[in-house]
Amino acid sequence: MTFQPEIAAIRFGTGLGPTHRPPTSPEALLRPLAGPDDMAALHPIPRSAQIEAEVHAIRTLVRQKRDEPDREEELDRAMRARRDALRDLHSAMAAATFARAVDTADPFRERLVQFWQDHFTVLGMGGLGDYAVAPYIESAIRPHLQGRFADMLRAVIQHPLMLLYLDQNRSVGPNSVKARRGNQMNGMNENLARELLELHTLGVGAGYDQEDVRQLAELLAGLGGNLENGFRFFVDYGEPGPETVLGRSYGRRDPKLEDIHAVLEDLSVHPETARHMARKLAVHFVSDAPDPALVDHLATRWADTGGELMAVYQALLEHPSAQGAPLQKAKLPFGLMTSAFRALGLDGARLTALDANRVRRTLFRPLAAMGQPWQRPLGPDGWPEAAERWITPQGLAARITWAMDLTRKFEIELPDPRDFLTHALGTLASEETIFAAHAAETVEDGVALVICSPDFQRR
C-alpha cells in the first residue's frame, strides 16, 4: 500500500497545518526522533527534582508553622505564595505540553509521549501530587522514547509518583526486618505487582496467577520514596528471597534492588509482553480492531530486538496496513484541540503566554467538558481508545461548543474556511465537508464546521 503523507501526519503526528509539511516517508517520521528533543528545549517542563524541591519547601514551612506559632501569619503568607507559584507552574506545564504538539517538526515524538504516558498512567491523587504528573512524564518517559522498553519500565517503576499512586511506598515484606521488629505499617501491598503484570507488561490473561502476583509483590517490597525526597530503596522493608515469578527465581537472603531490575528486564522481553504491547500500539495508532498481520509484525520485531523501541516504531510505520488505510479512530480531546490549533496556524508562543487563569478557561475547561480532564484519567488503565467512548451526544456537543468559541477565546483572525479546509485536511476532505466549508454563512461557522466534521475528528 502506498504511503500517504496526509494520513501519516494525522495518524502518527499532531495534524496538518499551514506551516508544517506532512512527512514524505516513514523514515521522515522516524528520523527526527533519533535526534535532539527540540520541543523540550523550546517549551521546557521541569524534571521531578524541581517539583521535589518545591514540595520540600512547602512542607518545611508547614513544620515551621507548627514549631513557631508566633510566626503563624508570616508563615501562612509564605505558604500561600509558594502554593500560588506551584499552581502557576502547573498551568505553565500544561501550556508547554500543548505548545509542543502545535509547534513540533517532530510530531511522532509528541504522539509517542502521549501513548507512553497513558500506558504508564499515574494520578497525583490531589494535593501536591497533582503538580508532579508532568515532571514524571519529563523524567521517566520522555528521555526513554528511543531506547529499550526495559529502561523506560525501570524509570517508571522507580518513580516516586508511581509508587505513591499504587501505594507501593509503604509496602512491607511479611518477613522483612521491619516486620520482625513488630511494625508492619500497612503490610504488603500488591497493587504495583498486579498492574505491572496486567497493564504494563504481560497483559490480562497472559498465563500468570495470583501466586505470581504475590511473589512479585514480595520482590518489589522496599521500593519507596516521596515527592519531597525522591526515590529510595528501603532494604529493611524488603522480603528476604528467593521469590519465584513465572517459574523463575529471583533474589537471595538479602533484598537487593538489582533483583527487582532483573525481573523487570525479564518481563520487558517476555513473549506475552511483546504481544500485548504490539496490539496496544496498533490499536492506539491505527485501528480499534487492528490487522492481525500488523500485530504479528510488531510482536516479532519486539521479540527479535529485545524491546528496542526504535525498531518497533519502524515496524509500525513501515507496515502496509498502517500506511494507507483510511483514518478510523476518534481524536481524544487533547488531540482534537492541538490539531485544530496547528491547522489554524496558531504558534506555541501564543499558548505559553497565557496566564494561569486563561489556561484554566481555554485549555482545562474544554478538555474536561469533552471528557478528558487534564492528566486525570479514570484509572490506572488510562484513557479508553474506543470511538464510542468519545463520540457521544454530550461529547459532541462539547466539541461543537468549543469549536464555535475559538475566535472569542483566542482572539485570532480566522482564515477563510476554504483555505482552512486545505490546511486542516488537504485532500482528505469529503464532499460533504467541502460543501459545508464553502456554504457557511460566516467565517466562524465555516471553520467550526470543518473542525466538527467527521473528517477532522478522525485520527
GROMACS .gro file of C-alpha atoms in nm:
model
  459
    1MET     CA    1   0.000   0.000   0.000
    2THR     CA    2   0.133   0.342  -0.097
    3PHE     CA    3   0.249   0.578   0.179
    4GLN     CA    4   0.005   0.867   0.215
    5PRO     CA    5   0.167   1.174   0.374
    6GLU     CA    6  -0.154   1.344   0.489
    7ILE     CA    7  -0.283   1.032   0.660
    8ALA     CA    8   0.057   0.978   0.824
    9ALA     CA    9   0.063   1.338   0.954
   10ILE     CA   10  -0.265   1.277   1.135
   11ARG     CA   11  -0.229   0.911   1.232
   12PHE     CA   12   0.128   0.934   1.361
   13GLY     CA   13   0.158   1.307   1.425
   14THR     CA   14  -0.027   1.605   1.559
   15GLY     CA   15  -0.205   1.703   1.239
   16LEU     CA   16  -0.171   1.916   0.930
   17GLY     CA   17  -0.116   2.291   0.924
   18PRO     CA   18  -0.018   2.583   0.702
   19THR     CA   19   0.339   2.597   0.837
   20HIS     CA   20   0.412   2.223   0.858
   21ARG     CA   21   0.463   1.993   0.563
   22PRO     CA   22   0.341   1.633   0.602
   23PRO     CA   23   0.609   1.360   0.613
   24THR     CA   24   0.718   1.220   0.281
   25SER     CA   25   0.804   0.870   0.405
   26PRO     CA   26   0.812   0.654   0.719
   27GLU     CA   27   1.177   0.748   0.756
   28ALA     CA   28   1.085   1.118   0.763
   29LEU     CA   29   0.865   1.049   1.065
   30LEU     CA   30   1.120   0.835   1.246
   31ARG     CA   31   1.444   1.021   1.172
   32PRO     CA   32   1.382   1.328   1.392
   33LEU     CA   33   1.310   1.103   1.688
   34ALA     CA   34   1.673   0.990   1.684
   35GLY     CA   35   1.791   1.350   1.714
   36PRO     CA   36   1.770   1.615   1.985
   37ASP     CA   37   1.444   1.689   2.163
   38ASP     CA   38   1.391   2.038   2.025
   39MET     CA   39   1.047   2.091   2.177
   40ALA     CA   40   1.169   2.009   2.527
   41ALA     CA   41   1.426   2.285   2.485
   42LEU     CA   42   1.186   2.534   2.328
   43HIS     CA   43   0.900   2.476   2.574
   44PRO     CA   44   1.066   2.348   2.892
   45ILE     CA   45   0.891   2.149   3.161
   46PRO     CA   46   1.077   2.092   3.488
   47ARG     CA   47   1.205   1.749   3.580
   48SER     CA   48   1.086   1.588   3.900
   49ALA     CA   49   1.373   1.728   4.108
   50GLN     CA   50   1.237   2.083   4.079
   51ILE     CA   51   0.891   1.977   4.199
   52GLU     CA   52   1.052   1.778   4.480
   53ALA     CA   53   1.233   2.096   4.587
   54GLU     CA   54   0.908   2.297   4.583
   55VAL     CA   55   0.727   2.029   4.783
   56HIS     CA   56   1.014   2.020   5.031
   57ALA     CA   57   0.997   2.399   5.072
   58ILE     CA   58   0.622   2.393   5.139
   59ARG     CA   59   0.649   2.109   5.390
   60THR     CA   60   0.934   2.289   5.564
   61LEU     CA   61   0.704   2.589   5.607
   62VAL     CA   62   0.433   2.360   5.747
   63ARG     CA   63   0.678   2.227   6.005
   64GLN     CA   64   0.795   2.577   6.089
   65LYS     CA   65   0.438   2.689   6.144
   66ARG     CA   66   0.386   2.402   6.385
   67ASP     CA   67   0.707   2.471   6.573
   68GLU     CA   68   0.692   2.853   6.569
   69PRO     CA   69   0.332   2.958   6.646
   70ASP     CA   70   0.436   3.318   6.699
   71ARG     CA   71   0.519   3.340   6.323
   72GLU     CA   72   0.191   3.188   6.206
   73GLU     CA   73   0.073   3.484   5.996
   74GLU     CA   74   0.410   3.531   5.828
   75LEU     CA   75   0.444   3.161   5.750
   76ASP     CA   76   0.087   3.141   5.620
   77ARG     CA   77   0.168   3.416   5.370
   78ALA     CA   78   0.483   3.235   5.265
   79MET     CA   79   0.293   2.907   5.216
   80ARG     CA   80   0.021   3.076   5.010
   81ALA     CA   81   0.285   3.236   4.789
   82ARG     CA   82   0.458   2.901   4.738
   83ARG     CA   83   0.131   2.723   4.656
   84ASP     CA   84   0.027   3.000   4.417
   85ALA     CA   85   0.363   2.973   4.242
   86LEU     CA   86   0.318   2.596   4.215
   87ARG     CA   87  -0.029   2.638   4.065
   88ASP     CA   88   0.111   2.885   3.813
   89LEU     CA   89   0.383   2.637   3.727
   90HIS     CA   90   0.122   2.364   3.679
   91SER     CA   91  -0.065   2.583   3.428
   92ALA     CA   92   0.261   2.669   3.252
   93MET     CA   93   0.347   2.298   3.221
   94ALA     CA   94   0.011   2.230   3.058
   95ALA     CA   95   0.052   2.520   2.815
   96ALA     CA   96   0.402   2.395   2.726
   97THR     CA   97   0.263   2.046   2.653
   98PHE     CA   98   0.006   2.194   2.415
   99ALA     CA   99   0.269   2.420   2.258
  100ARG     CA  100   0.500   2.128   2.185
  101ALA     CA  101   0.227   1.945   1.992
  102VAL     CA  102   0.142   2.261   1.797
  103ASP     CA  103   0.496   2.374   1.709
  104THR     CA  104   0.678   2.048   1.658
  105ALA     CA  105   0.855   1.940   1.341
  106ASP     CA  106   0.896   1.601   1.514
  107PRO     CA  107   0.529   1.514   1.567
  108PHE     CA  108   0.575   1.139   1.608
  109ARG     CA  109   0.773   1.210   1.927
  110GLU     CA  110   0.483   1.405   2.079
  111ARG     CA  111   0.237   1.132   1.990
  112LEU     CA  112   0.463   0.869   2.146
  113VAL     CA  113   0.483   1.072   2.466
  114GLN     CA  114   0.103   1.069   2.478
  115PHE     CA  115   0.094   0.694   2.416
  116TRP     CA  116   0.350   0.603   2.680
  117GLN     CA  117   0.221   0.838   2.949
  118ASP     CA  118  -0.119   0.675   2.903
  119HIS     CA  119   0.032   0.327   2.915
  120PHE     CA  120   0.211   0.415   3.239
  121THR     CA  121  -0.073   0.619   3.385
  122VAL     CA  122  -0.028   0.790   3.720
  123LEU     CA  123  -0.253   1.023   3.915
  124GLY     CA  124  -0.143   1.289   4.158
  125MET     CA  125  -0.432   1.190   4.392
  126GLY     CA  126  -0.492   1.551   4.491
  127GLY     CA  127  -0.279   1.799   4.683
  128LEU     CA  128   0.082   1.848   4.584
  129GLY     CA  129   0.087   1.527   4.381
  130ASP     CA  130  -0.122   1.687   4.105
  131TYR     CA  131   0.172   1.911   4.018
  132ALA     CA  132   0.409   1.617   3.975
  133VAL     CA  133   0.250   1.439   3.677
  134ALA     CA  134   0.411   1.648   3.400
  135PRO     CA  135   0.758   1.628   3.563
  136TYR     CA  136   0.708   1.250   3.597
  137ILE     CA  137   0.649   1.230   3.221
  138GLU     CA  138   0.951   1.452   3.161
  139SER     CA  139   1.178   1.241   3.383
  140ALA     CA  140   1.059   0.883   3.339
  141ILE     CA  141   0.912   0.866   2.989
  142ARG     CA  142   1.038   1.133   2.751
  143PRO     CA  143   1.412   1.053   2.786
  144HIS     CA  144   1.348   0.683   2.712
  145LEU     CA  145   1.138   0.706   2.394
  146GLN     CA  146   1.424   0.594   2.169
  147GLY     CA  147   1.578   0.327   2.395
  148ARG     CA  148   1.481  -0.010   2.532
  149PHE     CA  149   1.140  -0.072   2.684
  150ALA     CA  150   1.320  -0.221   2.985
  151ASP     CA  151   1.486   0.113   3.061
  152MET     CA  152   1.160   0.305   3.045
  153LEU     CA  153   0.993   0.040   3.258
  154ARG     CA  154   1.262   0.071   3.523
  155ALA     CA  155   1.242   0.451   3.527
  156VAL     CA  156   0.864   0.442   3.564
  157ILE     CA  157   0.855   0.175   3.835
  158GLN     CA  158   1.115   0.361   4.041
  159HIS     CA  159   0.946   0.698   4.014
  160PRO     CA  160   0.800   0.821   4.346
  161LEU     CA  161   0.474   0.928   4.184
  162MET     CA  162   0.405   0.576   4.050
  163LEU     CA  163   0.496   0.428   4.388
  164LEU     CA  164   0.267   0.671   4.570
  165TYR     CA  165  -0.017   0.623   4.323
  166LEU     CA  166  -0.016   0.245   4.366
  167ASP     CA  167   0.055   0.253   4.743
  168GLN     CA  168   0.388   0.075   4.695
  169ASN     CA  169   0.594   0.315   4.902
  170ARG     CA  170   0.457   0.172   5.227
  171SER     CA  171   0.460  -0.195   5.126
  172VAL     CA  172   0.647  -0.412   5.378
  173GLY     CA  173   0.753  -0.773   5.320
  174PRO     CA  174   0.593  -1.012   5.574
  175ASN     CA  175   0.932  -1.150   5.681
  176SER     CA  176   1.128  -0.827   5.643
  177VAL     CA  177   1.344  -0.668   5.913
  178LYS     CA  178   1.070  -0.407   5.955
  179ALA     CA  179   0.801  -0.671   6.007
  180ARG     CA  180   1.015  -0.871   6.251
  181ARG     CA  181   1.050  -0.558   6.461
  182GLY     CA  182   0.674  -0.559   6.506
  183ASN     CA  183   0.599  -0.261   6.281
  184GLN     CA  184   0.432  -0.375   5.962
  185MET     CA  185   0.274  -0.037   5.879
  186ASN     CA  186   0.011  -0.130   5.617
  187GLY     CA  187   0.156  -0.473   5.543
  188MET     CA  188   0.241  -0.583   5.191
  189ASN     CA  189   0.060  -0.417   4.903
  190GLU     CA  190   0.002  -0.598   4.572
  191ASN     CA  191  -0.117  -0.301   4.362
  192LEU     CA  192   0.210  -0.236   4.181
  193ALA     CA  193   0.279  -0.604   4.120
  194ARG     CA  194  -0.068  -0.657   3.975
  195GLU     CA  195  -0.057  -0.352   3.747
  196LEU     CA  196   0.298  -0.434   3.641
  197LEU     CA  197   0.182  -0.771   3.510
  198GLU     CA  198  -0.171  -0.684   3.398
  199LEU     CA  199  -0.120  -0.340   3.242
  200HIS     CA  200   0.248  -0.256   3.199
  201THR     CA  201   0.391  -0.581   3.059
  202LEU     CA  202   0.218  -0.918   3.002
  203GLY     CA  203  -0.145  -0.807   2.976
  204VAL     CA  204  -0.468  -0.955   3.106
  205GLY     CA  205  -0.498  -1.332   3.079
  206ALA     CA  206  -0.132  -1.387   2.993
  207GLY     CA  207  -0.082  -1.702   3.198
  208TYR     CA  208   0.022  -1.564   3.537
  209ASP     CA  209  -0.177  -1.635   3.852
  210GLN     CA  210  -0.231  -1.492   4.200
  211GLU     CA  211   0.081  -1.663   4.331
  212ASP     CA  212   0.290  -1.483   4.068
  213VAL     CA  213   0.136  -1.154   4.180
  214ARG     CA  214   0.208  -1.237   4.543
  215GLN     CA  215   0.568  -1.339   4.481
  216LEU     CA  216   0.630  -1.033   4.265
  217ALA     CA  217   0.483  -0.810   4.537
  218GLU     CA  218   0.727  -0.964   4.785
  219LEU     CA  219   1.014  -0.899   4.547
  220LEU     CA  220   0.906  -0.535   4.498
  221ALA     CA  221   0.878  -0.466   4.872
  222GLY     CA  222   1.132  -0.197   4.961
  223LEU     CA  223   1.065   0.029   4.663
  224GLY     CA  224   0.968   0.365   4.808
  225GLY     CA  225   1.020   0.736   4.831
  226ASN     CA  226   0.812   1.050   4.820
  227LEU     CA  227   0.773   1.380   4.636
  228GLU     CA  228   0.990   1.557   4.890
  229ASN     CA  229   1.300   1.337   4.879
  230GLY     CA  230   1.270   1.129   4.562
  231PHE     CA  231   1.317   0.754   4.514
  232ARG     CA  232   1.467   0.526   4.779
  233PHE     CA  233   1.508   0.151   4.823
  234PHE     CA  234   1.437   0.055   5.184
  235VAL     CA  235   1.630  -0.266   5.249
  236ASP     CA  236   1.457  -0.316   5.585
  237TYR     CA  237   1.117  -0.328   5.412
  238GLY     CA  238   1.233  -0.587   5.157
  239GLU     CA  239   1.130  -0.950   5.174
  240PRO     CA  240   1.419  -1.199   5.207
  241GLY     CA  241   1.432  -1.412   4.891
  242PRO     CA  242   1.409  -1.604   4.682
  243GLU     CA  243   1.079  -1.527   4.510
  244THR     CA  244   0.951  -1.716   4.206
  245VAL     CA  245   0.775  -1.522   3.931
  246LEU     CA  246   0.656  -1.702   3.617
  247GLY     CA  247   0.870  -2.000   3.709
  248ARG     CA  248   1.195  -1.807   3.752
  249SER     CA  249   1.366  -1.747   4.086
  250TYR     CA  250   1.488  -1.403   4.192
  251GLY     CA  251   1.685  -1.286   4.491
  252ARG     CA  252   1.868  -1.441   4.779
  253ARG     CA  253   1.863  -1.384   5.154
  254ASP     CA  254   1.921  -1.008   5.149
  255PRO     CA  255   1.683  -0.791   4.944
  256LYS     CA  256   1.858  -0.602   4.663
  257LEU     CA  257   1.741  -0.351   4.408
  258GLU     CA  258   1.932  -0.548   4.142
  259ASP     CA  259   1.688  -0.839   4.183
  260ILE     CA  260   1.397  -0.608   4.104
  261HIS     CA  261   1.584  -0.483   3.798
  262ALA     CA  262   1.629  -0.844   3.689
  263VAL     CA  263   1.257  -0.926   3.698
  264LEU     CA  264   1.176  -0.603   3.512
  265GLU     CA  265   1.431  -0.697   3.245
  266ASP     CA  266   1.275  -1.042   3.203
  267LEU     CA  267   0.920  -0.908   3.192
  268SER     CA  268   1.016  -0.650   2.929
  269VAL     CA  269   1.118  -0.920   2.679
  270HIS     CA  270   0.860  -1.185   2.767
  271PRO     CA  271   0.668  -1.311   2.460
  272GLU     CA  272   0.338  -1.209   2.618
  273THR     CA  273   0.472  -0.857   2.672
  274ALA     CA  274   0.574  -0.839   2.306
  275ARG     CA  275   0.225  -0.946   2.205
  276HIS     CA  276   0.046  -0.716   2.449
  277MET     CA  277   0.249  -0.410   2.354
  278ALA     CA  278   0.226  -0.487   1.982
  279ARG     CA  279  -0.151  -0.491   1.996
  280LYS     CA  280  -0.167  -0.182   2.214
  281LEU     CA  281   0.049   0.018   1.972
  282ALA     CA  282  -0.159  -0.100   1.676
  283VAL     CA  283  -0.485  -0.012   1.850
  284HIS     CA  284  -0.364   0.332   1.956
  285PHE     CA  285  -0.220   0.441   1.623
  286VAL     CA  286  -0.419   0.252   1.360
  287SER     CA  287  -0.748   0.083   1.449
  288ASP     CA  288  -0.959  -0.036   1.739
  289ALA     CA  289  -0.961  -0.372   1.556
  290PRO     CA  290  -0.611  -0.382   1.403
  291ASP     CA  291  -0.496  -0.611   1.125
  292PRO     CA  292  -0.359  -0.930   1.291
  293ALA     CA  293  -0.068  -0.920   1.047
  294LEU     CA  294   0.033  -0.578   1.185
  295VAL     CA  295   0.020  -0.706   1.542
  296ASP     CA  296   0.228  -1.012   1.444
  297HIS     CA  297   0.483  -0.789   1.269
  298LEU     CA  298   0.523  -0.565   1.574
  299ALA     CA  299   0.542  -0.857   1.818
  300THR     CA  300   0.808  -1.027   1.606
  301ARG     CA  301   1.017  -0.710   1.589
  302TRP     CA  302   0.983  -0.665   1.967
  303ALA     CA  303   1.097  -1.023   2.029
  304ASP     CA  304   1.382  -1.008   1.777
  305THR     CA  305   1.527  -0.686   1.924
  306GLY     CA  306   1.452  -0.739   2.293
  307GLY     CA  307   1.213  -0.445   2.303
  308GLU     CA  308   1.429  -0.189   2.121
  309LEU     CA  309   1.167   0.078   2.074
  310MET     CA  310   1.308   0.249   1.763
  311ALA     CA  311   1.299  -0.085   1.582
  312VAL     CA  312   0.941  -0.144   1.694
  313TYR     CA  313   0.836   0.203   1.577
  314GLN     CA  314   0.997   0.135   1.241
  315ALA     CA  315   0.796  -0.187   1.215
  316LEU     CA  316   0.480   0.010   1.288
  317LEU     CA  317   0.548   0.283   1.034
  318GLU     CA  318   0.657   0.051   0.754
  319HIS     CA  319   0.368  -0.196   0.764
  320PRO     CA  320   0.120  -0.163   0.474
  321SER     CA  321  -0.189  -0.173   0.697
  322ALA     CA  322  -0.059   0.125   0.895
  323GLN     CA  323   0.041   0.335   0.595
  324GLY     CA  324  -0.258   0.389   0.374
  325ALA     CA  325  -0.569   0.256   0.545
  326PRO     CA  326  -0.839   0.521   0.598
  327LEU     CA  327  -0.839   0.709   0.927
  328GLN     CA  328  -1.066   0.517   1.162
  329LYS     CA  329  -1.009   0.629   1.519
  330ALA     CA  330  -1.162   0.922   1.707
  331LYS     CA  331  -0.936   1.201   1.826
  332LEU     CA  332  -0.927   1.238   2.200
  333PRO     CA  333  -0.998   1.595   2.319
  334PHE     CA  334  -0.629   1.683   2.364
  335GLY     CA  335  -0.554   1.564   2.011
  336LEU     CA  336  -0.856   1.746   1.873
  337MET     CA  337  -0.754   2.074   2.033
  338THR     CA  338  -0.387   2.057   1.938
  339SER     CA  339  -0.462   1.954   1.579
  340ALA     CA  340  -0.711   2.241   1.547
  341PHE     CA  341  -0.455   2.489   1.682
  342ARG     CA  342  -0.200   2.351   1.438
  343ALA     CA  343  -0.442   2.372   1.145
  344LEU     CA  344  -0.521   2.733   1.236
  345GLY     CA  345  -0.152   2.821   1.228
  346LEU     CA  346  -0.151   2.912   1.597
  347ASP     CA  347   0.204   2.903   1.735
  348GLY     CA  348   0.309   2.766   2.071
  349ALA     CA  349   0.419   3.107   2.196
  350ARG     CA  350   0.054   3.216   2.196
  351LEU     CA  351  -0.025   2.927   2.432
  352THR     CA  352   0.273   2.963   2.664
  353ALA     CA  353   0.194   3.334   2.703
  354LEU     CA  354  -0.140   3.251   2.867
  355ASP     CA  355  -0.160   3.323   3.239
  356ALA     CA  356  -0.289   3.060   3.481
  357ASN     CA  357  -0.648   3.183   3.470
  358ARG     CA  358  -0.659   3.175   3.091
  359VAL     CA  359  -0.503   2.828   3.085
  360ARG     CA  360  -0.786   2.709   3.305
  361ARG     CA  361  -1.050   2.877   3.087
  362THR     CA  362  -0.913   2.797   2.742
  363LEU     CA  363  -0.742   2.460   2.794
  364PHE     CA  364  -0.852   2.287   3.115
  365ARG     CA  365  -1.225   2.359   3.097
  366PRO     CA  366  -1.277   2.247   2.735
  367LEU     CA  367  -1.077   1.929   2.799
  368ALA     CA  368  -1.296   1.847   3.099
  369ALA     CA  369  -1.617   1.931   2.912
  370MET     CA  370  -1.514   1.694   2.632
  371GLY     CA  371  -1.440   1.416   2.883
  372GLN     CA  372  -1.062   1.429   2.923
  373PRO     CA  373  -0.979   1.639   3.230
  374TRP     CA  374  -0.613   1.738   3.229
  375GLN     CA  375  -0.396   1.445   3.345
  376ARG     CA  376  -0.687   1.290   3.535
  377PRO     CA  377  -0.775   0.956   3.368
  378LEU     CA  378  -1.032   0.743   3.546
  379GLY     CA  379  -0.795   0.464   3.649
  380PRO     CA  380  -0.453   0.304   3.600
  381ASP     CA  381  -0.551   0.170   3.257
  382GLY     CA  382  -0.554   0.525   3.117
  383TRP     CA  383  -0.794   0.676   2.866
  384PRO     CA  384  -1.020   0.446   2.662
  385GLU     CA  385  -0.942   0.404   2.293
  386ALA     CA  386  -1.286   0.311   2.155
  387ALA     CA  387  -1.452   0.582   1.946
  388GLU     CA  388  -1.791   0.527   2.108
  389ARG     CA  389  -1.645   0.635   2.441
  390TRP     CA  390  -1.573   0.981   2.298
  391ILE     CA  391  -1.828   1.038   2.023
  392THR     CA  392  -2.136   1.067   2.241
  393PRO     CA  393  -2.415   1.328   2.233
  394GLN     CA  394  -2.263   1.508   2.531
  395GLY     CA  395  -1.910   1.479   2.395
  396LEU     CA  396  -2.011   1.604   2.050
  397ALA     CA  397  -2.199   1.898   2.199
  398ALA     CA  398  -1.887   1.997   2.395
  399ARG     CA  399  -1.670   1.968   2.083
  400ILE     CA  400  -1.908   2.185   1.880
  401THR     CA  401  -1.930   2.445   2.157
  402TRP     CA  402  -1.551   2.461   2.179
  403ALA     CA  403  -1.507   2.495   1.802
  404MET     CA  404  -1.765   2.774   1.783
  405ASP     CA  405  -1.597   2.957   2.070
  406LEU     CA  406  -1.243   2.956   1.928
  407THR     CA  407  -1.243   3.310   1.795
  408ARG     CA  408  -1.359   3.468   2.120
  409LYS     CA  409  -1.130   3.259   2.340
  410PHE     CA  410  -0.809   3.316   2.144
  411GLU     CA  411  -0.877   3.648   1.977
  412ILE     CA  412  -0.733   3.527   1.649
  413GLU     CA  413  -0.822   3.620   1.293
  414LEU     CA  414  -0.971   3.310   1.141
  415PRO     CA  415  -0.876   3.209   0.787
  416ASP     CA  416  -1.120   3.174   0.501
  417PRO     CA  417  -1.295   2.838   0.564
  418ARG     CA  418  -1.194   2.717   0.217
  419ASP     CA  419  -0.826   2.782   0.296
  420PHE     CA  420  -0.866   2.632   0.641
  421LEU     CA  421  -1.013   2.319   0.485
  422THR     CA  422  -0.694   2.274   0.283
  423HIS     CA  423  -0.469   2.344   0.581
  424ALA     CA  424  -0.662   2.107   0.808
  425LEU     CA  425  -0.740   1.814   0.580
  426GLY     CA  426  -0.560   1.854   0.248
  427THR     CA  427  -0.707   1.601   0.005
  428LEU     CA  428  -0.879   1.401   0.282
  429ALA     CA  429  -1.189   1.621   0.298
  430SER     CA  430  -1.513   1.454   0.192
  431GLU     CA  431  -1.760   1.615  -0.046
  432GLU     CA  432  -1.990   1.690   0.247
  433THR     CA  433  -1.717   1.875   0.437
  434ILE     CA  434  -1.611   2.068   0.125
  435PHE     CA  435  -1.971   2.175   0.068
  436ALA     CA  436  -2.012   2.282   0.433
  437ALA     CA  437  -1.694   2.492   0.425
  438HIS     CA  438  -1.800   2.666   0.105
  439ALA     CA  439  -2.162   2.719   0.207
  440ALA     CA  440  -2.106   2.854   0.558
  441GLU     CA  441  -2.267   3.191   0.622
  442THR     CA  442  -1.979   3.323   0.837
  443VAL     CA  443  -1.608   3.257   0.871
  444GLU     CA  444  -1.662   3.137   1.229
  445ASP     CA  445  -1.927   2.889   1.118
  446GLY     CA  446  -1.714   2.760   0.833
  447VAL     CA  447  -1.407   2.696   1.048
  448ALA     CA  448  -1.617   2.534   1.320
  449LEU     CA  449  -1.790   2.310   1.065
  450VAL     CA  450  -1.455   2.184   0.940
  451ILE     CA  451  -1.330   2.115   1.294
  452CYS     CA  452  -1.655   1.939   1.384
  453SER     CA  453  -1.667   1.734   1.064
  454PRO     CA  454  -1.620   1.357   1.085
  455ASP     CA  455  -1.314   1.401   0.859
  456PHE     CA  456  -1.133   1.621   1.110
  457GLN     CA  457  -1.248   1.427   1.415
  458ARG     CA  458  -1.072   1.112   1.295
  459ARG     CA  459  -0.712   1.014   1.352
   0.00000   0.00000   0.00000
